[in-house]
PDB file of C-alpha atoms in Angstrom:
ATOM      1  CA  MET A1145    -202.256  30.526  60.328  1.00  0.00           C
ATOM      2  CA  GLU A1146    -201.664  28.197  63.247  1.00  0.00           C
ATOM      3  CA  THR A1147    -199.096  25.455  63.793  1.00  0.00           C
ATOM      4  CA  THR A1148    -199.805  22.238  65.653  1.00  0.00           C
ATOM      5  CA  ALA A1149    -197.521  19.180  65.846  1.00  0.00           C
ATOM      6  CA  GLY A1150    -195.423  20.185  62.804  1.00  0.00           C
ATOM      7  CA  LEU A1151    -198.592  21.012  60.851  1.00  0.00           C
ATOM      8  CA  THR A1152    -199.677  24.376  59.510  1.00  0.00           C
ATOM      9  CA  PHE A1153    -203.424  25.103  59.430  1.00  0.00           C
ATOM     10  CA  ARG A1154    -204.669  27.884  57.153  1.00  0.00           C
ATOM     11  CA  ASP A1155    -207.711  28.858  55.161  1.00  0.00           C
ATOM     12  CA  ALA A1156    -207.631  27.761  51.550  1.00  0.00           C
ATOM     13  CA  THR A1157    -207.302  30.300  48.771  1.00  0.00           C
ATOM     14  CA  ASP A1158    -208.288  30.197  45.095  1.00  0.00           C
ATOM     15  CA  ALA A1159    -204.750  29.035  44.332  1.00  0.00           C
ATOM     16  CA  ASP A1160    -205.338  25.839  46.420  1.00  0.00           C
ATOM     17  CA  VAL A1161    -208.392  24.592  44.525  1.00  0.00           C
ATOM     18  CA  ASP A1162    -206.707  22.149  42.132  1.00  0.00           C
ATOM     19  CA  THR A1163    -204.481  20.739  44.891  1.00  0.00           C
ATOM     20  CA  LEU A1164    -207.465  20.236  47.194  1.00  0.00           C
ATOM     21  CA  VAL A1165    -209.623  18.583  44.505  1.00  0.00           C
ATOM     22  CA  ALA A1166    -206.716  16.174  43.848  1.00  0.00           C
ATOM     23  CA  LEU A1167    -206.358  15.463  47.592  1.00  0.00           C
ATOM     24  CA  VAL A1168    -210.058  14.768  48.108  1.00  0.00           C
ATOM     25  CA  GLU A1169    -210.214  12.557  45.022  1.00  0.00           C
ATOM     26  CA  SER A1170    -207.122  10.606  46.095  1.00  0.00           C
ATOM     27  CA  ALA A1171    -208.617   9.978  49.557  1.00  0.00           C
ATOM     28  CA  TYR A1172    -211.931   8.617  48.336  1.00  0.00           C
ATOM     29  CA  ARG A1173    -211.973   7.559  44.699  1.00  0.00           C
ATOM     30  CA  GLY A1174    -210.057   5.344  42.325  1.00  0.00           C
ATOM     31  CA  ASP A1175    -207.089   3.083  42.840  1.00  0.00           C
ATOM     32  CA  ASP A1176    -205.015   5.755  44.647  1.00  0.00           C
ATOM     33  CA  SER A1177    -207.609   5.834  47.413  1.00  0.00           C
ATOM     34  CA  ARG A1178    -207.007   2.156  48.193  1.00  0.00           C
ATOM     35  CA  ALA A1179    -203.681   3.100  49.792  1.00  0.00           C
ATOM     36  CA  GLY A1180    -205.712   4.492  52.726  1.00  0.00           C
ATOM     37  CA  TRP A1181    -208.689   3.164  54.635  1.00  0.00           C
ATOM     38  CA  THR A1182    -211.214   5.917  53.754  1.00  0.00           C
ATOM     39  CA  THR A1183    -211.736   4.784  50.147  1.00  0.00           C
ATOM     40  CA  GLU A1184    -215.244   4.774  48.729  1.00  0.00           C
ATOM     41  CA  ALA A1185    -214.022   3.128  45.509  1.00  0.00           C
ATOM     42  CA  ASP A1186    -216.153   0.026  46.067  1.00  0.00           C
ATOM     43  CA  ILE A1187    -219.404   1.928  46.586  1.00  0.00           C
ATOM     44  CA  LEU A1188    -218.935   4.983  44.373  1.00  0.00           C
ATOM     45  CA  GLN A1189    -217.101   5.656  41.127  1.00  0.00           C
ATOM     46  CA  GLY A1190    -216.622   8.936  39.330  1.00  0.00           C
ATOM     47  CA  GLN A1191    -215.758  12.169  41.100  1.00  0.00           C
ATOM     48  CA  ARG A1192    -216.072  13.113  44.773  1.00  0.00           C
ATOM     49  CA  THR A1193    -215.835  16.846  44.150  1.00  0.00           C
ATOM     50  CA  ASP A1194    -214.852  19.287  41.447  1.00  0.00           C
ATOM     51  CA  PRO A1195    -213.072  22.653  41.171  1.00  0.00           C
ATOM     52  CA  GLU A1196    -216.372  24.543  41.161  1.00  0.00           C
ATOM     53  CA  GLY A1197    -217.549  22.869  44.367  1.00  0.00           C
ATOM     54  CA  VAL A1198    -214.259  23.516  46.174  1.00  0.00           C
ATOM     55  CA  LEU A1199    -214.105  27.115  44.960  1.00  0.00           C
ATOM     56  CA  ALA A1200    -217.691  27.689  46.200  1.00  0.00           C
ATOM     57  CA  VAL A1201    -216.590  26.612  49.707  1.00  0.00           C
ATOM     58  CA  VAL A1202    -213.484  28.833  49.556  1.00  0.00           C
ATOM     59  CA  LYS A1203    -215.581  31.837  48.524  1.00  0.00           C
ATOM     60  CA  SER A1204    -218.522  31.330  50.897  1.00  0.00           C
ATOM     61  CA  PRO A1205    -218.590  33.900  53.724  1.00  0.00           C
ATOM     62  CA  ASP A1206    -219.999  31.273  56.153  1.00  0.00           C
ATOM     63  CA  SER A1207    -217.387  28.590  55.400  1.00  0.00           C
ATOM     64  CA  ARG A1208    -213.720  27.888  55.943  1.00  0.00           C
ATOM     65  CA  LEU A1209    -211.837  25.319  53.928  1.00  0.00           C
ATOM     66  CA  LEU A1210    -209.142  24.438  56.407  1.00  0.00           C
ATOM     67  CA  THR A1211    -205.953  23.423  54.597  1.00  0.00           C
ATOM     68  CA  VAL A1212    -203.332  21.439  56.471  1.00  0.00           C
ATOM     69  CA  GLU A1213    -199.685  21.450  55.395  1.00  0.00           C
ATOM     70  CA  ARG A1214    -196.617  19.579  56.547  1.00  0.00           C
ATOM     71  CA  ASP A1215    -193.245  20.624  55.184  1.00  0.00           C
ATOM     72  CA  GLY A1216    -194.949  22.918  52.642  1.00  0.00           C
ATOM     73  CA  ARG A1217    -197.097  20.114  51.204  1.00  0.00           C
ATOM     74  CA  VAL A1218    -200.891  19.946  51.548  1.00  0.00           C
ATOM     75  CA  VAL A1219    -201.650  16.729  53.480  1.00  0.00           C
ATOM     76  CA  ALA A1220    -205.234  17.196  54.673  1.00  0.00           C
ATOM     77  CA  CYS A1221    -208.260  19.474  54.479  1.00  0.00           C
ATOM     78  CA  CYS A1222    -211.763  19.916  55.873  1.00  0.00           C
ATOM     79  CA  GLN A1223    -214.682  22.225  55.426  1.00  0.00           C
ATOM     80  CA  LEU A1224    -216.243  24.093  58.327  1.00  0.00           C
ATOM     81  CA  GLU A1225    -219.509  25.857  57.706  1.00  0.00           C
ATOM     82  CA  HIS A1226    -221.264  28.064  60.248  1.00  0.00           C
ATOM     83  CA  ARG A1227    -224.955  27.110  60.579  1.00  0.00           C
ATOM     84  CA  GLY A1228    -226.298  29.000  63.544  1.00  0.00           C
ATOM     85  CA  SER A1229    -225.670  27.137  66.816  1.00  0.00           C
ATOM     86  CA  TYR A1230    -223.635  24.420  65.107  1.00  0.00           C
ATOM     87  CA  ALA A1231    -220.914  24.037  62.515  1.00  0.00           C
ATOM     88  CA  TYR A1232    -221.021  21.555  59.640  1.00  0.00           C
ATOM     89  CA  PHE A1233    -217.917  19.452  59.112  1.00  0.00           C
ATOM     90  CA  GLY A1234    -217.300  18.155  55.595  1.00  0.00           C
ATOM     91  CA  MET A1235    -214.900  17.596  52.721  1.00  0.00           C
ATOM     92  CA  PHE A1236    -212.532  15.919  55.163  1.00  0.00           C
ATOM     93  CA  ALA A1237    -209.587  14.332  53.445  1.00  0.00           C
ATOM     94  CA  VAL A1238    -206.202  13.035  54.577  1.00  0.00           C
ATOM     95  CA  SER A1239    -203.589  11.962  52.049  1.00  0.00           C
ATOM     96  CA  PRO A1240    -204.052   8.146  51.651  1.00  0.00           C
ATOM     97  CA  THR A1241    -200.409   7.420  52.336  1.00  0.00           C
ATOM     98  CA  LEU A1242    -200.636   9.246  55.685  1.00  0.00           C
ATOM     99  CA  GLN A1243    -203.886   7.699  56.869  1.00  0.00           C
ATOM    100  CA  GLY A1244    -203.781   5.584  60.028  1.00  0.00           C
ATOM    101  CA  GLY A1245    -200.981   7.589  61.679  1.00  0.00           C
ATOM    102  CA  GLY A1246    -203.071   9.976  63.787  1.00  0.00           C
ATOM    103  CA  LEU A1247    -203.139  12.950  61.429  1.00  0.00           C
ATOM    104  CA  GLY A1248    -206.935  12.801  61.061  1.00  0.00           C
ATOM    105  CA  LYS A1249    -207.411  12.911  64.857  1.00  0.00           C
ATOM    106  CA  VAL A1250    -205.269  16.068  65.057  1.00  0.00           C
ATOM    107  CA  VAL A1251    -207.107  17.734  62.141  1.00  0.00           C
ATOM    108  CA  ILE A1252    -210.606  17.055  63.448  1.00  0.00           C
ATOM    109  CA  ALA A1253    -209.665  18.247  66.949  1.00  0.00           C
ATOM    110  CA  GLU A1254    -208.274  21.476  65.537  1.00  0.00           C
ATOM    111  CA  ALA A1255    -211.377  21.920  63.376  1.00  0.00           C
ATOM    112  CA  GLU A1256    -213.615  21.538  66.414  1.00  0.00           C
ATOM    113  CA  ARG A1257    -211.486  24.030  68.366  1.00  0.00           C
ATOM    114  CA  LEU A1258    -211.593  26.568  65.541  1.00  0.00           C
ATOM    115  CA  ALA A1259    -215.375  26.195  65.108  1.00  0.00           C
ATOM    116  CA  VAL A1260    -215.914  27.026  68.760  1.00  0.00           C
ATOM    117  CA  GLU A1261    -213.336  29.820  68.770  1.00  0.00           C
ATOM    118  CA  THR A1262    -214.527  31.371  65.480  1.00  0.00           C
ATOM    119  CA  TRP A1263    -218.321  31.052  65.743  1.00  0.00           C
ATOM    120  CA  GLY A1264    -219.066  30.087  69.362  1.00  0.00           C
ATOM    121  CA  VAL A1265    -220.979  27.003  68.197  1.00  0.00           C
ATOM    122  CA  THR A1266    -221.978  24.265  70.635  1.00  0.00           C
ATOM    123  CA  GLU A1267    -222.155  21.303  68.238  1.00  0.00           C
ATOM    124  CA  MET A1268    -220.498  19.904  65.168  1.00  0.00           C
ATOM    125  CA  HIS A1269    -222.666  18.136  62.570  1.00  0.00           C
ATOM    126  CA  MET A1270    -221.617  15.957  59.644  1.00  0.00           C
ATOM    127  CA  THR A1271    -223.193  13.530  57.248  1.00  0.00           C
ATOM    128  CA  VAL A1272    -221.629  10.161  56.414  1.00  0.00           C
ATOM    129  CA  ILE A1273    -222.752   7.524  53.964  1.00  0.00           C
ATOM    130  CA  SER A1274    -224.581   5.129  56.284  1.00  0.00           C
ATOM    131  CA  VAL A1275    -222.935   1.952  54.963  1.00  0.00           C
ATOM    132  CA  ARG A1276    -219.446   3.285  55.897  1.00  0.00           C
ATOM    133  CA  ASP A1277    -219.340   1.337  59.203  1.00  0.00           C
ATOM    134  CA  GLU A1278    -215.583   1.614  59.759  1.00  0.00           C
ATOM    135  CA  LEU A1279    -215.617   5.385  59.132  1.00  0.00           C
ATOM    136  CA  ILE A1280    -218.633   5.938  61.369  1.00  0.00           C
ATOM    137  CA  ALA A1281    -216.926   3.908  64.114  1.00  0.00           C
ATOM    138  CA  TRP A1282    -213.853   6.165  63.763  1.00  0.00           C
ATOM    139  CA  TYR A1283    -216.024   9.250  64.245  1.00  0.00           C
ATOM    140  CA  GLU A1284    -217.798   7.638  67.198  1.00  0.00           C
ATOM    141  CA  ARG A1285    -214.410   7.139  68.857  1.00  0.00           C
ATOM    142  CA  ARG A1286    -213.967  10.922  68.489  1.00  0.00           C
ATOM    143  CA  GLY A1287    -217.263  11.615  70.340  1.00  0.00           C
ATOM    144  CA  TYR A1288    -219.728  11.791  67.414  1.00  0.00           C
ATOM    145  CA  ARG A1289    -223.065  10.058  67.786  1.00  0.00           C
ATOM    146  CA  ARG A1290    -225.327   8.529  65.186  1.00  0.00           C
ATOM    147  CA  THR A1291    -228.719  10.216  65.082  1.00  0.00           C
ATOM    148  CA  GLY A1292    -230.580   7.829  62.794  1.00  0.00           C
ATOM    149  CA  ARG A1293    -231.595  10.893  60.741  1.00  0.00           C
ATOM    150  CA  MET A1294    -231.086   9.996  57.087  1.00  0.00           C
ATOM    151  CA  THR A1295    -231.119  12.010  53.893  1.00  0.00           C
ATOM    152  CA  PRO A1296    -231.172  10.473  50.451  1.00  0.00           C
ATOM    153  CA  PHE A1297    -228.060  10.060  48.357  1.00  0.00           C
ATOM    154  CA  PRO A1298    -228.284  12.233  45.204  1.00  0.00           C
ATOM    155  CA  TYR A1299    -228.667   9.366  42.723  1.00  0.00           C
ATOM    156  CA  GLY A1300    -228.384  10.606  39.175  1.00  0.00           C
ATOM    157  CA  ASP A1301    -226.197  13.644  40.036  1.00  0.00           C
ATOM    158  CA  GLU A1302    -222.711  12.566  38.923  1.00  0.00           C
ATOM    159  CA  ARG A1303    -221.140  15.540  40.712  1.00  0.00           C
ATOM    160  CA  PHE A1304    -221.346  13.288  43.825  1.00  0.00           C
ATOM    161  CA  GLY A1305    -220.180  10.104  42.156  1.00  0.00           C
ATOM    162  CA  ILE A1306    -221.698   7.115  40.383  1.00  0.00           C
ATOM    163  CA  PRO A1307    -223.229   4.761  42.966  1.00  0.00           C
ATOM    164  CA  GLN A1308    -222.321   1.074  42.751  1.00  0.00           C
ATOM    165  CA  ARG A1309    -225.189  -0.002  45.023  1.00  0.00           C
ATOM    166  CA  ALA A1310    -228.820   1.033  45.557  1.00  0.00           C
ATOM    167  CA  ASP A1311    -228.861   1.470  49.360  1.00  0.00           C
ATOM    168  CA  LEU A1312    -226.785   4.610  49.821  1.00  0.00           C
ATOM    169  CA  GLN A1313    -227.985   7.409  52.095  1.00  0.00           C
ATOM    170  CA  PHE A1314    -226.421   9.917  54.437  1.00  0.00           C
ATOM    171  CA  GLU A1315    -226.702   9.717  58.222  1.00  0.00           C
ATOM    172  CA  LEU A1316    -226.331  12.765  60.421  1.00  0.00           C
ATOM    173  CA  LEU A1317    -223.648  12.474  63.124  1.00  0.00           C
ATOM    174  CA  VAL A1318    -223.520  15.061  65.912  1.00  0.00           C
ATOM    175  CA  LYS A1319    -220.975  15.923  68.611  1.00  0.00           C
ATOM    176  CA  PRO A1320    -221.454  18.421  71.453  1.00  0.00           C
ATOM    177  CA  LEU A1321    -218.444  20.791  71.571  1.00  0.00           C
ATOM    178  CA  VAL A1322    -218.996  22.469  74.934  1.00  0.00           C
TER     179      VAL A1322
END
């Protein structure tokens, strides 16, 4: 457990699953997500994740689900997965009412530091829905670069949401960490 700027960073446990599902859903889906700027409500409906998916990350020996607390309340989370020379960054969520205040910058910086410290990786990779221009620009300001490498959105698999448009795909973003 580490503390940075009044925040406590720790690995998620089984007991955190429901809280983390609620946090991720509130950051990306439905009307609650509109309080923040990371909402996907206009391009995807349905769920963003589920308890089984979150528990799988918690249990995976190659992953960490970093849970961020302020004053005993979970306010952010992100997944770090060790994949050889790089770490994958995913399931990033900041409470919608706290977005825009710098919390995300602190969390991603700590995630990058922990990935290097824990696994000795030299890069961080992530995938972002390619039409999320504002979100991609935010990551670019943090040093991530678009690669142009796309993977298809899993149309028809409602575990990832119900697409509201036909042009969704994921783009790989990469940042050197050393």
